Amino acid sequence: MQHIDGLELRGLMIYPSLLSGKAAVQETIDRFTNANLPLEIISGGTGEEADSKELSCTEHRSGSYVYEAQTRIQGPEDLSPNAVHSASSP
């Protein structure tokens, strides 16, 4: 890996954190480990926090829905705790 002044590699970022990507995440972790690259941080986001943990993430970024809520909330019924939402449909 090339040295770039002012830039320090500390790990990787996963987006989105979906269990369907577990094999790819593990392969990437293995490649980092085999290449002796730093893996202090594995950052996951947009999926469920529990999924990020299962994917070996050390942190979870859960803020993206705050910014895209306008595309997902069509009316008061969407604010109900019982509302069912799909990540792939607005």
PDB file of C-alpha atoms in Angstrom:
ATOM      1  CA  MET A   1       0.000   0.000   0.000  1.00  0.00           C
ATOM      2  CA  GLN A   2       1.300   3.403  -0.964  1.00  0.00           C
ATOM      3  CA  HIS A   3       2.122   5.934   1.766  1.00  0.00           C
ATOM      4  CA  ILE A   4       0.138   9.168   1.521  1.00  0.00           C
ATOM      5  CA  ASP A   5       1.048  12.024   3.882  1.00  0.00           C
ATOM      6  CA  GLY A   6      -1.771  12.875   6.259  1.00  0.00           C
ATOM      7  CA  LEU A   7      -3.707   9.678   5.554  1.00  0.00           C
ATOM      8  CA  GLU A   8      -3.736   6.751   7.955  1.00  0.00           C
ATOM      9  CA  LEU A   9      -5.473   3.469   7.130  1.00  0.00           C
ATOM     10  CA  ARG A  10      -7.201   2.166  10.248  1.00  0.00           C
ATOM     11  CA  GLY A  11      -9.684  -0.318   8.799  1.00  0.00           C
ATOM     12  CA  LEU A  12     -12.604  -0.539   6.422  1.00  0.00           C
ATOM     13  CA  MET A  13     -16.107   0.732   5.937  1.00  0.00           C
ATOM     14  CA  ILE A  14     -18.983  -1.540   4.962  1.00  0.00           C
ATOM     15  CA  TYR A  15     -22.103  -0.192   3.278  1.00  0.00           C
ATOM     16  CA  PRO A  16     -24.691  -1.470   3.710  1.00  0.00           C
ATOM     17  CA  SER A  17     -24.274  -3.882   6.632  1.00  0.00           C
ATOM     18  CA  LEU A  18     -26.276  -6.821   5.336  1.00  0.00           C
ATOM     19  CA  LEU A  19     -25.856 -10.434   6.390  1.00  0.00           C
ATOM     20  CA  SER A  20     -26.097 -11.427   2.726  1.00  0.00           C
ATOM     21  CA  GLY A  21     -22.628  -9.872   2.339  1.00  0.00           C
ATOM     22  CA  LYS A  22     -21.062 -11.837   5.200  1.00  0.00           C
ATOM     23  CA  ALA A  23     -18.823 -13.978   2.952  1.00  0.00           C
ATOM     24  CA  ALA A  24     -17.485 -10.895   1.136  1.00  0.00           C
ATOM     25  CA  VAL A  25     -16.865  -9.082   4.427  1.00  0.00           C
ATOM     26  CA  GLN A  26     -15.003 -12.090   5.834  1.00  0.00           C
ATOM     27  CA  GLU A  27     -12.913 -12.396   2.666  1.00  0.00           C
ATOM     28  CA  THR A  28     -11.977  -8.713   2.955  1.00  0.00           C
ATOM     29  CA  ILE A  29     -11.066  -9.114   6.635  1.00  0.00           C
ATOM     30  CA  ASP A  30      -8.905 -12.123   5.707  1.00  0.00           C
ATOM     31  CA  ARG A  31      -7.178 -10.155   2.937  1.00  0.00           C
ATOM     32  CA  PHE A  32      -6.445  -7.262   5.302  1.00  0.00           C
ATOM     33  CA  THR A  33      -5.070  -9.701   7.875  1.00  0.00           C
ATOM     34  CA  ASN A  34      -2.942 -11.629   5.348  1.00  0.00           C
ATOM     35  CA  ALA A  35      -1.508  -8.369   3.979  1.00  0.00           C
ATOM     36  CA  ASN A  36      -0.743  -7.106   7.516  1.00  0.00           C
ATOM     37  CA  LEU A  37      -2.987  -4.093   6.947  1.00  0.00           C
ATOM     38  CA  PRO A  38      -4.466  -2.310   9.963  1.00  0.00           C
ATOM     39  CA  LEU A  39      -7.952  -3.454  10.894  1.00  0.00           C
ATOM     40  CA  GLU A  40      -8.585  -1.473  14.065  1.00  0.00           C
ATOM     41  CA  ILE A  41     -11.989  -0.306  12.797  1.00  0.00           C
ATOM     42  CA  ILE A  42     -14.652  -2.133  10.808  1.00  0.00           C
ATOM     43  CA  SER A  43     -17.468   0.341  10.308  1.00  0.00           C
ATOM     44  CA  GLY A  44     -20.924  -0.825   9.250  1.00  0.00           C
ATOM     45  CA  GLY A  45     -24.063   1.084   8.493  1.00  0.00           C
ATOM     46  CA  THR A  46     -27.600   1.308   7.138  1.00  0.00           C
ATOM     47  CA  GLY A  47     -28.420  -2.275   8.049  1.00  0.00           C
ATOM     48  CA  GLU A  48     -29.465  -3.406  11.505  1.00  0.00           C
ATOM     49  CA  GLU A  49     -26.996  -2.851  14.347  1.00  0.00           C
ATOM     50  CA  ALA A  50     -27.194  -6.549  15.264  1.00  0.00           C
ATOM     51  CA  ASP A  51     -26.191  -7.431  11.699  1.00  0.00           C
ATOM     52  CA  SER A  52     -23.194  -5.101  11.915  1.00  0.00           C
ATOM     53  CA  LYS A  53     -22.102  -6.913  15.079  1.00  0.00           C
ATOM     54  CA  GLU A  54     -22.485 -10.292  13.395  1.00  0.00           C
ATOM     55  CA  LEU A  55     -20.355  -9.009  10.513  1.00  0.00           C
ATOM     56  CA  SER A  56     -17.550  -8.252  13.033  1.00  0.00           C
ATOM     57  CA  CYS A  57     -18.078  -4.482  12.849  1.00  0.00           C
ATOM     58  CA  THR A  58     -16.560  -2.497  15.676  1.00  0.00           C
ATOM     59  CA  GLU A  59     -18.901   0.451  15.063  1.00  0.00           C
ATOM     60  CA  HIS A  60     -22.283   1.070  13.438  1.00  0.00           C
ATOM     61  CA  ARG A  61     -23.285   4.181  11.490  1.00  0.00           C
ATOM     62  CA  SER A  62     -27.036   4.560  11.889  1.00  0.00           C
ATOM     63  CA  GLY A  63     -27.576   8.145  10.774  1.00  0.00           C
ATOM     64  CA  SER A  64     -28.354   7.936   7.071  1.00  0.00           C
ATOM     65  CA  TYR A  65     -32.109   7.588   7.549  1.00  0.00           C
ATOM     66  CA  VAL A  66     -32.206  10.918   9.334  1.00  0.00           C
ATOM     67  CA  TYR A  67     -31.221  12.551   6.049  1.00  0.00           C
ATOM     68  CA  GLU A  68     -33.306  10.477   3.681  1.00  0.00           C
ATOM     69  CA  ALA A  69     -36.435  10.289   5.837  1.00  0.00           C
ATOM     70  CA  GLN A  70     -38.188  12.720   3.521  1.00  0.00           C
ATOM     71  CA  THR A  71     -38.100  10.063   0.799  1.00  0.00           C
ATOM     72  CA  ARG A  72     -39.446   7.350   3.133  1.00  0.00           C
ATOM     73  CA  ILE A  73     -42.161   9.146   5.089  1.00  0.00           C
ATOM     74  CA  GLN A  74     -45.232   9.761   2.965  1.00  0.00           C
ATOM     75  CA  GLY A  75     -47.730  10.429   5.753  1.00  0.00           C
ATOM     76  CA  PRO A  76     -48.471  10.107   9.488  1.00  0.00           C
ATOM     77  CA  GLU A  77     -49.115   6.374   9.180  1.00  0.00           C
ATOM     78  CA  ASP A  78     -45.423   5.883   8.295  1.00  0.00           C
ATOM     79  CA  LEU A  79     -44.445   7.228  11.723  1.00  0.00           C
ATOM     80  CA  SER A  80     -46.241   4.457  13.580  1.00  0.00           C
ATOM     81  CA  PRO A  81     -43.961   2.026  15.465  1.00  0.00           C
ATOM     82  CA  ASN A  82     -45.987  -0.736  13.794  1.00  0.00           C
ATOM     83  CA  ALA A  83     -45.343   0.508  10.271  1.00  0.00           C
ATOM     84  CA  VAL A  84     -43.489  -1.943   8.049  1.00  0.00           C
ATOM     85  CA  HIS A  85     -40.763  -0.389   5.918  1.00  0.00           C
ATOM     86  CA  SER A  86     -38.545  -1.883   3.284  1.00  0.00           C
ATOM     87  CA  ALA A  87     -35.009  -0.588   2.797  1.00  0.00           C
ATOM     88  CA  SER A  88     -35.433  -0.927  -0.969  1.00  0.00           C
ATOM     89  CA  SER A  89     -38.671   1.003  -1.366  1.00  0.00           C
ATOM     90  CA  PRO A  90     -39.519   4.583  -0.429  1.00  0.00           C
TER      91      PRO A  90
END
